[in-house]
Tab-separated table of N, CA and C in Angstrom:
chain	number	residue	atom	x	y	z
A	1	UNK	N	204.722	41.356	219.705
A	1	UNK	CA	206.077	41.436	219.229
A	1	UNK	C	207.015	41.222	220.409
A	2	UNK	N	207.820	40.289	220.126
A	2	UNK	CA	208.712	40.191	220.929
A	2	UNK	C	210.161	41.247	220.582
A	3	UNK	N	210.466	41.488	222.147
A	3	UNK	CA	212.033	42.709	221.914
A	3	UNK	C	213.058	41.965	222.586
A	4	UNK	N	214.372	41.840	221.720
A	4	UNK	CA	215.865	41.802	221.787
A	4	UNK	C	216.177	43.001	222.905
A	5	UNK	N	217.314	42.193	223.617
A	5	UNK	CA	217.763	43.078	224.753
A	5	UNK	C	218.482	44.485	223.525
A	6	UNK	N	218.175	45.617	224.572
A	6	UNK	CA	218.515	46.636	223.901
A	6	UNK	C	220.449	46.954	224.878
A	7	UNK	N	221.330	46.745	223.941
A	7	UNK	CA	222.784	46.127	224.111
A	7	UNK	C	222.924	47.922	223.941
A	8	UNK	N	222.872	48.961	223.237
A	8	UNK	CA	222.774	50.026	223.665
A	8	UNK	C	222.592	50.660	224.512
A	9	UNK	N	221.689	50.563	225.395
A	9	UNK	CA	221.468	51.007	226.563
A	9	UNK	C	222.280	50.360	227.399
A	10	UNK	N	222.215	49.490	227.609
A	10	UNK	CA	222.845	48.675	228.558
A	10	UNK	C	224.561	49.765	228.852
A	11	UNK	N	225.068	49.814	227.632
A	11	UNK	CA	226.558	50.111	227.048
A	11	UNK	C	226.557	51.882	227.545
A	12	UNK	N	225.607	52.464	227.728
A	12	UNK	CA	225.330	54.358	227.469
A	12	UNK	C	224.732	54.402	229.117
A	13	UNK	N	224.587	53.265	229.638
A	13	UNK	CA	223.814	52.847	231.470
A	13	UNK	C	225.820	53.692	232.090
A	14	UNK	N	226.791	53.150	231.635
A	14	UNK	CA	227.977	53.351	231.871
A	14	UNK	C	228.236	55.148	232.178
A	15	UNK	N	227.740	55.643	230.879
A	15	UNK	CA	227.778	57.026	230.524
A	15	UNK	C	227.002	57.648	231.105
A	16	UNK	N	225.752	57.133	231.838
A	16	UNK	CA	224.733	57.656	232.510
A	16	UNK	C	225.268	57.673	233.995
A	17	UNK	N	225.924	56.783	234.318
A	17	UNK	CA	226.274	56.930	235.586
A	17	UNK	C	227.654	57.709	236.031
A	18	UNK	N	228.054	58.528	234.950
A	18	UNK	CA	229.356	58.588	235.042
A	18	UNK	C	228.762	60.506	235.015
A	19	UNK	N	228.017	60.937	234.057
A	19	UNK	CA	227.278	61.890	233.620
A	19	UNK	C	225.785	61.831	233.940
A	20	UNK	N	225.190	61.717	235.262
A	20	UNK	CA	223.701	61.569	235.361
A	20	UNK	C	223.145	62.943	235.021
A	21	UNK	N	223.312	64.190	234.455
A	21	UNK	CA	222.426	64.801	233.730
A	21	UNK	C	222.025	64.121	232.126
A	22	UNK	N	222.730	63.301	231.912
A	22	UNK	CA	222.304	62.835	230.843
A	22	UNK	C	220.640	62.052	230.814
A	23	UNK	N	220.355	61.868	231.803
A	23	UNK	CA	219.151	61.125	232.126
A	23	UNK	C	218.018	62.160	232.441
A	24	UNK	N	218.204	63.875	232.607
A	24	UNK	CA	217.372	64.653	233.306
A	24	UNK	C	217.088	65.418	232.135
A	25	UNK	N	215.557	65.086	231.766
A	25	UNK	CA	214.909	65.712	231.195
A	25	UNK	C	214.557	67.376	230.694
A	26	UNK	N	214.516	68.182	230.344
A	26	UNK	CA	214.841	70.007	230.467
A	26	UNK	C	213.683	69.955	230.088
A	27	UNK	N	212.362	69.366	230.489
A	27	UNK	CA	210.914	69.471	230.389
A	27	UNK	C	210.231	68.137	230.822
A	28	UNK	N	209.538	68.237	232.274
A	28	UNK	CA	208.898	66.659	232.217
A	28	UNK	C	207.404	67.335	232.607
A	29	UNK	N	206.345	66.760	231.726
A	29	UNK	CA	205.107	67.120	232.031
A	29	UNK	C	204.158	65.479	232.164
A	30	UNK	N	202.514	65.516	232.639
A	30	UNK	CA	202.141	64.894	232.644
A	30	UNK	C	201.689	64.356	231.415
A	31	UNK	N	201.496	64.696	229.844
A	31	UNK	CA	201.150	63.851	228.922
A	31	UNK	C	202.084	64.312	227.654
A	32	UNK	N	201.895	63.928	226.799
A	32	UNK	CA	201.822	64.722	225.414
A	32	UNK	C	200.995	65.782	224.973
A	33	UNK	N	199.907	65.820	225.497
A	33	UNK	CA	198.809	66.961	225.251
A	33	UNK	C	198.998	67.936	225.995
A	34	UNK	N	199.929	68.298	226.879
A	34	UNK	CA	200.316	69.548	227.740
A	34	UNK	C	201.831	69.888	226.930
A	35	UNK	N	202.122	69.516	226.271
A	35	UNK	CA	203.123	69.766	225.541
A	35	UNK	C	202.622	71.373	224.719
A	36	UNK	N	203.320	72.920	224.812
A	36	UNK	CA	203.282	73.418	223.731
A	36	UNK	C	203.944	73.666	222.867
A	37	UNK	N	203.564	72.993	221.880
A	37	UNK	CA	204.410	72.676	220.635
A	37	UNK	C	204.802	73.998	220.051
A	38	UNK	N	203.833	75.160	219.713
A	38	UNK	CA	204.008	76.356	219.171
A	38	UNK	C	205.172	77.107	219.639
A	39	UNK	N	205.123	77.331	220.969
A	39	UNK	CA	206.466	77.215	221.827
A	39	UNK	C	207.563	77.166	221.231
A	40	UNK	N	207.578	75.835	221.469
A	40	UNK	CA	208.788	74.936	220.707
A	40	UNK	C	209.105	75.275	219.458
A	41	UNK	N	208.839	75.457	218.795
A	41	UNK	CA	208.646	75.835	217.480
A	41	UNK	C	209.589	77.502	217.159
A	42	UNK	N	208.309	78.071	218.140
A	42	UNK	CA	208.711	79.736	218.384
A	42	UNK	C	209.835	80.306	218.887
A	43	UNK	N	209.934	79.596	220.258
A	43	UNK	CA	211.138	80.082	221.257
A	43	UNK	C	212.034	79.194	221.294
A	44	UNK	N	211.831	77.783	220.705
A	44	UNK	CA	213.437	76.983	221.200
A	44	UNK	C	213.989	76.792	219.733
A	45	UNK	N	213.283	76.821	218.862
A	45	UNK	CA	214.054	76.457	217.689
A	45	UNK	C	213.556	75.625	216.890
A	46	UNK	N	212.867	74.707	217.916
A	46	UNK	CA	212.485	73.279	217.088
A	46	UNK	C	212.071	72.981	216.017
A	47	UNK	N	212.606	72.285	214.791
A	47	UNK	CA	211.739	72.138	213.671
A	47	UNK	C	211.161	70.768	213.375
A	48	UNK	N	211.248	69.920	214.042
A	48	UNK	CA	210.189	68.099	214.264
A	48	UNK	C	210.305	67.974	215.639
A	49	UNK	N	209.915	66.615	216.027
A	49	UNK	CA	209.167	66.289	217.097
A	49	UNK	C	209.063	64.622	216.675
A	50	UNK	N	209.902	64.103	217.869
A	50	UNK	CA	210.074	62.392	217.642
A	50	UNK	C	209.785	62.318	219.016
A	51	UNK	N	208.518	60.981	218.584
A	51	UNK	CA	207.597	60.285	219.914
A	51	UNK	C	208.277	59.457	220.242
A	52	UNK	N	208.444	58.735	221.372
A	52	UNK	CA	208.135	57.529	221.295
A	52	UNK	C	207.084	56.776	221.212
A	53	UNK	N	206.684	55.610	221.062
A	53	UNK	CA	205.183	54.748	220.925
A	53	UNK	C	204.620	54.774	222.312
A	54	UNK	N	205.325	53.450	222.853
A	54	UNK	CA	204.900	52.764	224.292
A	54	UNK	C	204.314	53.465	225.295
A	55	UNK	N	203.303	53.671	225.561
A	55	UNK	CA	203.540	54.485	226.834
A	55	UNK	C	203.684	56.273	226.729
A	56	UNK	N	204.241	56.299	225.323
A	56	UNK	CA	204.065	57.918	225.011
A	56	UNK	C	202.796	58.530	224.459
A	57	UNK	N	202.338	57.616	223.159
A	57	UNK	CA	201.134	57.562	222.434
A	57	UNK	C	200.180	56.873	222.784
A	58	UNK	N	200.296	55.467	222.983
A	58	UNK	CA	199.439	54.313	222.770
A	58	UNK	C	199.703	53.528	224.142
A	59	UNK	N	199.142	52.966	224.459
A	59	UNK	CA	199.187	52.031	225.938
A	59	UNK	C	200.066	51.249	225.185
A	60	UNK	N	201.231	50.060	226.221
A	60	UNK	CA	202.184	49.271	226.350
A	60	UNK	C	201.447	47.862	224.433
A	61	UNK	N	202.274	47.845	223.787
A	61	UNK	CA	201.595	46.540	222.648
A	61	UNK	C	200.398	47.269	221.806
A	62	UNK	N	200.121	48.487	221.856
A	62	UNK	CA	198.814	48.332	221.301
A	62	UNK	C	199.325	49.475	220.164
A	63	UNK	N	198.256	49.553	218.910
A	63	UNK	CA	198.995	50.528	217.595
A	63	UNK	C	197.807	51.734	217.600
A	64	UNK	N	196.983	51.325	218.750
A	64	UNK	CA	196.020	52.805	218.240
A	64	UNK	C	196.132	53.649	219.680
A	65	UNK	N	196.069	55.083	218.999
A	65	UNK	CA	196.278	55.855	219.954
A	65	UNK	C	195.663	56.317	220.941
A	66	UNK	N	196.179	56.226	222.104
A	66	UNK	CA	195.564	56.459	223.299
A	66	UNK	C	194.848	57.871	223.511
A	67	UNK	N	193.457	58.081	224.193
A	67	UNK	CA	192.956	59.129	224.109
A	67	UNK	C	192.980	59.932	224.972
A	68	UNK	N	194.371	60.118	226.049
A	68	UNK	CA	194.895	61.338	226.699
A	68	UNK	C	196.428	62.154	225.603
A	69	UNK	N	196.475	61.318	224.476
A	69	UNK	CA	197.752	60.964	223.501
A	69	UNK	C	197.130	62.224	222.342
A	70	UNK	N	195.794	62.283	222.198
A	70	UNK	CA	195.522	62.625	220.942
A	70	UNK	C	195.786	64.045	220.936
A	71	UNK	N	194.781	64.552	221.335
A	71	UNK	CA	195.353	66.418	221.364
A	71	UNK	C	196.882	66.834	221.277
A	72	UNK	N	197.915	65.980	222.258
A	72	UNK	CA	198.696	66.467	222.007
A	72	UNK	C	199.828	66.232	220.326
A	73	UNK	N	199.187	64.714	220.023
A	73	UNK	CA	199.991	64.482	218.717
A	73	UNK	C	198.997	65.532	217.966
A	74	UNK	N	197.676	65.625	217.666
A	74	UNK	CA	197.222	66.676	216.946
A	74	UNK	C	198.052	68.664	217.108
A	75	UNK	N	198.121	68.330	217.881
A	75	UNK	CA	198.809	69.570	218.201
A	75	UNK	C	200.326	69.607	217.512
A	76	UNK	N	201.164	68.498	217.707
A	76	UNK	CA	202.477	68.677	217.051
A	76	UNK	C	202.263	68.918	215.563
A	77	UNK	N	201.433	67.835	214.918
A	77	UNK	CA	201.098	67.835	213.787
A	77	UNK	C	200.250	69.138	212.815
A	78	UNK	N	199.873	70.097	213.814
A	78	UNK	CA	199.322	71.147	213.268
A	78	UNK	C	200.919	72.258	213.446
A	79	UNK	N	201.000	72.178	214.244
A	79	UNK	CA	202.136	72.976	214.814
A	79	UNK	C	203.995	72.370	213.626
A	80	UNK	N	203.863	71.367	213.814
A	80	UNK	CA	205.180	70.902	212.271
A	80	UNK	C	204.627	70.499	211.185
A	81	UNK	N	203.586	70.218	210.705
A	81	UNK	CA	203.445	69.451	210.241
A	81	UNK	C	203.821	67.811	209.609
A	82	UNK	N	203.224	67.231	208.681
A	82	UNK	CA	203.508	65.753	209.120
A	82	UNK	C	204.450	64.928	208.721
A	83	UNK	N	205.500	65.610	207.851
A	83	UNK	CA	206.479	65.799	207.643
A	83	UNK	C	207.548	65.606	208.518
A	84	UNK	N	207.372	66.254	209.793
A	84	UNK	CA	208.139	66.582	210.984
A	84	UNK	C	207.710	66.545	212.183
A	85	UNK	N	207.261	64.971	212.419
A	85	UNK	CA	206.653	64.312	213.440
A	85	UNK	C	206.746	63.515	213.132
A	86	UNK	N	207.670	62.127	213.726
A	86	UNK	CA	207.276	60.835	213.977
A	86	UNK	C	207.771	60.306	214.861
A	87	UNK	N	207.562	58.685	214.795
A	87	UNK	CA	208.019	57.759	215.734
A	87	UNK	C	209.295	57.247	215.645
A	88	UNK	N	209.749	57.137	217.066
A	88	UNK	CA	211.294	56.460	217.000
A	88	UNK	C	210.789	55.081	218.605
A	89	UNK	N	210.783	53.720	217.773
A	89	UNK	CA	209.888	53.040	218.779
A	89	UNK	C	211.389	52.180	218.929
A	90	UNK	N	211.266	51.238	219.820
A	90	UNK	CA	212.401	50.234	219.908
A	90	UNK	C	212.457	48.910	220.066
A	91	UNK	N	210.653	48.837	219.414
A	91	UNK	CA	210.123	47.236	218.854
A	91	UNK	C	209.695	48.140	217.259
A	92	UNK	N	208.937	48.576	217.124
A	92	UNK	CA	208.910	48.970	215.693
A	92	UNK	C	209.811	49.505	214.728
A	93	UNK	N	209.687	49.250	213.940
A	93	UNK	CA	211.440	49.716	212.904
A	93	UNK	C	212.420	49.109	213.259
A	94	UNK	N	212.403	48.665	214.002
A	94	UNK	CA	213.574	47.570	214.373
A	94	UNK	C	213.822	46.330	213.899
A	95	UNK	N	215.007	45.702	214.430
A	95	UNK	CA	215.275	44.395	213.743
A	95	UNK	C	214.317	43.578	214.553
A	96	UNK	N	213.465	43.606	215.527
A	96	UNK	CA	212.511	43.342	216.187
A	96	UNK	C	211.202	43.009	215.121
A	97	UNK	N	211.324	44.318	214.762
A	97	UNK	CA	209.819	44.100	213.621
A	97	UNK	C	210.366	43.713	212.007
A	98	UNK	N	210.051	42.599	211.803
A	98	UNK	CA	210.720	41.725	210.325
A	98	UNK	C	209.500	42.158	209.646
A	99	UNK	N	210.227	42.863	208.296
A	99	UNK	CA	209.318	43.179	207.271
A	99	UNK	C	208.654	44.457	207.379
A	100	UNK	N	208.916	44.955	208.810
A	100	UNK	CA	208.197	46.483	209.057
A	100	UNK	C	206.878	46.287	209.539
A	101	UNK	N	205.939	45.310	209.472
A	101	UNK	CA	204.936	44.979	209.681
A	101	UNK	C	204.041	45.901	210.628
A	102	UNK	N	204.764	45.743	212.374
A	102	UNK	CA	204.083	46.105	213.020
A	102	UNK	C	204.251	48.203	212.706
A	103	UNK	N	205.171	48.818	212.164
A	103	UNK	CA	205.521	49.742	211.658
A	103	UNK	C	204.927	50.339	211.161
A	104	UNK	N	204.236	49.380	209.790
A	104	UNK	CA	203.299	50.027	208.858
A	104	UNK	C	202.043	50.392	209.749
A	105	UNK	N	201.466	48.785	210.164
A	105	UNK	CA	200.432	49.102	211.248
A	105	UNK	C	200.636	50.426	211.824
A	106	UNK	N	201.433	50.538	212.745
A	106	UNK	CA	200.993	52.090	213.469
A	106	UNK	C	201.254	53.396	212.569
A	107	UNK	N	201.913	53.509	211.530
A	107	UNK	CA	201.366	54.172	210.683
A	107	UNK	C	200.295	54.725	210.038
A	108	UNK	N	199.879	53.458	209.837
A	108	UNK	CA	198.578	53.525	208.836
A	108	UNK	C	197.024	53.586	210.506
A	109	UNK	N	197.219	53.202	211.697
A	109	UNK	CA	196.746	53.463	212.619
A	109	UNK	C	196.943	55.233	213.242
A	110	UNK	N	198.069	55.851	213.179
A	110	UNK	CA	198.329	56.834	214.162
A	110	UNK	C	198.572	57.968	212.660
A	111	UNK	N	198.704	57.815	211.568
A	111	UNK	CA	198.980	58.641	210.413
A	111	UNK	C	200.279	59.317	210.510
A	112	UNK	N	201.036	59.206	211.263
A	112	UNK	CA	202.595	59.656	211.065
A	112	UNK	C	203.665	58.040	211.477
A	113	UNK	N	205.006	58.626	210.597
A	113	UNK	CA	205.484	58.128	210.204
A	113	UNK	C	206.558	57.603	211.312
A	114	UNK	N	206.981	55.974	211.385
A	114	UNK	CA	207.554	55.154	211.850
A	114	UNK	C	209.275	55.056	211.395
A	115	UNK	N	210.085	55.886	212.289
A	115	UNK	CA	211.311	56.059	211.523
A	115	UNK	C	212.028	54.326	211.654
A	116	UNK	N	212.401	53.822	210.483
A	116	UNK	CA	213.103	52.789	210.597
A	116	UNK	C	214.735	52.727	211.145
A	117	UNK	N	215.294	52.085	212.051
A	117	UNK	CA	216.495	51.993	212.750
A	117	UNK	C	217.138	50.762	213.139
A	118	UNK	N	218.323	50.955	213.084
A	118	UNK	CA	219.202	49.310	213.484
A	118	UNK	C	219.338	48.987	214.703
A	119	UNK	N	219.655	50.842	215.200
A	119	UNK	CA	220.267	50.466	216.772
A	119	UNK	C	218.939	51.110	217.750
A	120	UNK	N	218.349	50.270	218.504
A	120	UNK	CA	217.418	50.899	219.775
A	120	UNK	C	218.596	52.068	220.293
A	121	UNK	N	217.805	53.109	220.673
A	121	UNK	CA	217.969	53.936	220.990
A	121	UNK	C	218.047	53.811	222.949
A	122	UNK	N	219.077	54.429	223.218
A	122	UNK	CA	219.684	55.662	222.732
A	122	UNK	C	220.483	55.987	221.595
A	123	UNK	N	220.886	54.895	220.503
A	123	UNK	CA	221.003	54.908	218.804
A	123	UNK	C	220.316	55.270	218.377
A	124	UNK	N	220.658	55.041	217.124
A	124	UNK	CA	219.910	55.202	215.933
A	124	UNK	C	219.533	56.834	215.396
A	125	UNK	N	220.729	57.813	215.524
A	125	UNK	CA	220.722	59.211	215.322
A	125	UNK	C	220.703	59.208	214.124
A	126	UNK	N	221.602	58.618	213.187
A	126	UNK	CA	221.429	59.145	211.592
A	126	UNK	C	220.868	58.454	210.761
A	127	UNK	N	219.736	57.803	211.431
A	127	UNK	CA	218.364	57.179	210.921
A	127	UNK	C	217.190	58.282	210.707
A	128	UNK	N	217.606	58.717	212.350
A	128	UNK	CA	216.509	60.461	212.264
A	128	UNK	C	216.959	61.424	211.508
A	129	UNK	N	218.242	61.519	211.806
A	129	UNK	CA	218.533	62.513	210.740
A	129	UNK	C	218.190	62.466	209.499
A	130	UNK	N	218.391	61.353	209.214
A	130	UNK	CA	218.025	61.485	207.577
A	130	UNK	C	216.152	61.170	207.127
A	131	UNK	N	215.639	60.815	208.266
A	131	UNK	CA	214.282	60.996	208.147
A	131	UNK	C	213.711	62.938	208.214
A	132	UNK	N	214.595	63.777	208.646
A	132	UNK	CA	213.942	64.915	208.480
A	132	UNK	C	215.083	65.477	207.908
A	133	UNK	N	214.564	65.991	206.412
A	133	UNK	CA	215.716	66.639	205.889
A	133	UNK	C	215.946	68.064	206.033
A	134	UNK	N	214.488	68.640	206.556
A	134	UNK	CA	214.816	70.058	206.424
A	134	UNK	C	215.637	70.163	208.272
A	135	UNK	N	215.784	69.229	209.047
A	135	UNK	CA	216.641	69.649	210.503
A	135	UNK	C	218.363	69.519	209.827
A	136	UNK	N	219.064	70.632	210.183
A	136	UNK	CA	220.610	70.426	210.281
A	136	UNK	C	221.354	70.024	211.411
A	137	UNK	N	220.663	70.116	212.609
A	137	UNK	CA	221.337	69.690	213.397
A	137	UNK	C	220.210	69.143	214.518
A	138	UNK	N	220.881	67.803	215.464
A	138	UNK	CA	220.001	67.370	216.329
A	138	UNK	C	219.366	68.906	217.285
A	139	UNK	N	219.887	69.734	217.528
A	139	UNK	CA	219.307	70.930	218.493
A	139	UNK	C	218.093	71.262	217.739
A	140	UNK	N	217.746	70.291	216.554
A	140	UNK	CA	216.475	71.093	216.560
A	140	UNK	C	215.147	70.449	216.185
A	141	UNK	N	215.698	68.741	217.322
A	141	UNK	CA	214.798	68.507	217.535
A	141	UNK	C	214.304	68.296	219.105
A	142	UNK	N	213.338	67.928	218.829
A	142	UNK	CA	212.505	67.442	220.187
A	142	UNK	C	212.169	66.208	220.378
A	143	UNK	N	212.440	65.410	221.349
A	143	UNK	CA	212.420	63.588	221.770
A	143	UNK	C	211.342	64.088	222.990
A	144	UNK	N	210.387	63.086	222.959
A	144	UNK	CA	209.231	63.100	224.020
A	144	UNK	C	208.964	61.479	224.123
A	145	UNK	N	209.036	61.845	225.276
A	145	UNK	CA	208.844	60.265	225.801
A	145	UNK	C	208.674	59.392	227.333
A	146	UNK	N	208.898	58.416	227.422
A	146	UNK	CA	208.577	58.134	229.123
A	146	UNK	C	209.497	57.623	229.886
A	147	UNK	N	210.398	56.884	229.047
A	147	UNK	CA	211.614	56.306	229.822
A	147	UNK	C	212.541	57.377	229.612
A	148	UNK	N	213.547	57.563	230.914
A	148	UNK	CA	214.730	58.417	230.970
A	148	UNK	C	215.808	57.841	230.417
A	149	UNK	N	215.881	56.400	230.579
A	149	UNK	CA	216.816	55.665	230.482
A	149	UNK	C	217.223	55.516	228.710
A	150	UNK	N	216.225	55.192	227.811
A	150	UNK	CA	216.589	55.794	226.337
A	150	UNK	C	215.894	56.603	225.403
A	151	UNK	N	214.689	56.986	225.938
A	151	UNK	CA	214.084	58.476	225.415
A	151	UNK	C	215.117	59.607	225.474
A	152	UNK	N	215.045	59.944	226.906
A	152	UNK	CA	215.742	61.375	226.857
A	152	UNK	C	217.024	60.950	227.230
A	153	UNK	N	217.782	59.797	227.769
A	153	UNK	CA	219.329	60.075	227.301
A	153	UNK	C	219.373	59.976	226.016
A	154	UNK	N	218.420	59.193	224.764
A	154	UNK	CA	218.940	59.305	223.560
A	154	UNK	C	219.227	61.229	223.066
A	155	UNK	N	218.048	61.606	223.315
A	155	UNK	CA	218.033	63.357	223.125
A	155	UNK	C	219.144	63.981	223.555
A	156	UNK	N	219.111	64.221	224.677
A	156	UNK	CA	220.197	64.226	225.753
A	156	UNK	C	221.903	63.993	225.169
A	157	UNK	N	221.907	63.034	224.814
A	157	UNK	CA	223.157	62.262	224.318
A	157	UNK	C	224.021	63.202	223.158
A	158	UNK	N	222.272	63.761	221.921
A	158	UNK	CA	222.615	64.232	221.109
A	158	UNK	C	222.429	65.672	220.867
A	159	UNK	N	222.086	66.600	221.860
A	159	UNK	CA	221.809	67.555	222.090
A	159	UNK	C	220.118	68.172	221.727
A	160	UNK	N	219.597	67.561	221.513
A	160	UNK	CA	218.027	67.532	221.244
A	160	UNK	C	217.035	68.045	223.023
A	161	UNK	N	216.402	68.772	222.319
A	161	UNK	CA	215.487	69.295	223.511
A	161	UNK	C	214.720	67.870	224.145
A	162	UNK	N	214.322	67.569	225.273
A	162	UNK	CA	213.772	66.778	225.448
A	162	UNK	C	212.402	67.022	226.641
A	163	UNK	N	211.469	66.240	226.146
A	163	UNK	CA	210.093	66.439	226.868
A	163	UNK	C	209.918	64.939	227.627
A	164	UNK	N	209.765	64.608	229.148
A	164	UNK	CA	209.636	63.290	229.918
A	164	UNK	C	208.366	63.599	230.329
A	165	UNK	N	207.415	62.387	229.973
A	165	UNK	CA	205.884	62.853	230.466
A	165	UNK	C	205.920	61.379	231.127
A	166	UNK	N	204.860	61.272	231.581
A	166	UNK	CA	204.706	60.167	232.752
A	166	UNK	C	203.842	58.809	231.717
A	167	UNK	N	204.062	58.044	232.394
A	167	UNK	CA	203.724	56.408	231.373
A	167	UNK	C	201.999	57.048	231.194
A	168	UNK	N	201.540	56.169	230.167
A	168	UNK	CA	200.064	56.890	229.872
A	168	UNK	C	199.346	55.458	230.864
A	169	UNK	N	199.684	54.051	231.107
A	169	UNK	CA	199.271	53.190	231.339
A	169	UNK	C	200.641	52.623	232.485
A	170	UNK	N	199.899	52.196	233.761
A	170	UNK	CA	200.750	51.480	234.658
A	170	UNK	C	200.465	50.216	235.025
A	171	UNK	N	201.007	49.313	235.402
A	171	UNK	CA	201.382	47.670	235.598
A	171	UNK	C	202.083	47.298	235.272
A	172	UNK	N	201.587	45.713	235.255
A	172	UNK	CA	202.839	44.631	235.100
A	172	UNK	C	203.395	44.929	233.110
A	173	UNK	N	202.181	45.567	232.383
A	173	UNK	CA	203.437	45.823	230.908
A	173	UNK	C	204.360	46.236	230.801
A	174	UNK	N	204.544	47.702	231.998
A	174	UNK	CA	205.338	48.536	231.805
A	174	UNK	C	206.687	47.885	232.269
């Protein structure tokens, strides 16, 4: 799949430099599987949990999940259930992916759900919102992911807890 420059970021790069806590994570660990979700759940509030794909779950292009990735999505998914866990990617669901295609794929590959969106993120807030109906407000979710630049300024942006774990795969994809 090919990706469209993300004109969002680019535009919120302004806001980042003007406000650089917007870029600093309030949790950076080494995977998703050191994540405790129960935690989260217990002591911060949280009621879902939005991945990113790339690099969060799955190595750079690929729809099946990476196996330092698994425990910890098993863990969210026991911990919210599946309802209140998914993906917010910025080639999938996008105007990037025509027809949803690659979307469904990691769906029907990773078993949680691919939130569809217009704007790459750091957009695309009341896409999520309305993908989890039982959250009232962004504080109660959680964005986990690898880039600072629109993972956790998207969180960040909107008051959402945010988790920065380190790329699962390094090189020339990333």
């Amino acid at each position: 799949m090919v990706q469209s420059v993300n004109i969002k970021a680019l535009t919120t790069l302004a806001s980042v430099v003007r406000r650089p806590y917007l870029a600093a994570p309030h949790v950076f660990l080494p995977t998703v599987s050191d994540v405790n979700y129960p935690a989260l759940r217990d002591h911060c509030g949280i009621k879902a949990v939005i991945f990113d794909k790339d690099n969060t779950l799955t190595a750079p292009y690929e729809n099946s999940l990476h196996p330092r990735a698994k425990f910890g999505l098993q863990s969210a998914l026991d911990t919210f259930g599946i309802a209140n866990v998914a993906i917010v990617s910025n080639s999938a669901g996008t105007d990037d992916d025509p027809g949803f295609v690659d979307g469904k794929e990691i769906e029907d590959a990773l078993g949680i759900a691919v939130v569809k969106h217009r704007e790459k993120k750091p957009g695309g807030l009341d896409e999520v919102m309305g993908h989890f109906p039982n959250v009232d407000d962004p504080s109660q979710l959680c964005m986990v992911g690898d880039r600072l630049l629109t993972d956790i300024v998207f969180g960040n942006l909107h008051g959402m807890l945010t988790v920065h774990v380190l790329p699962l795969c390094t090189g020339k994809e990333n």
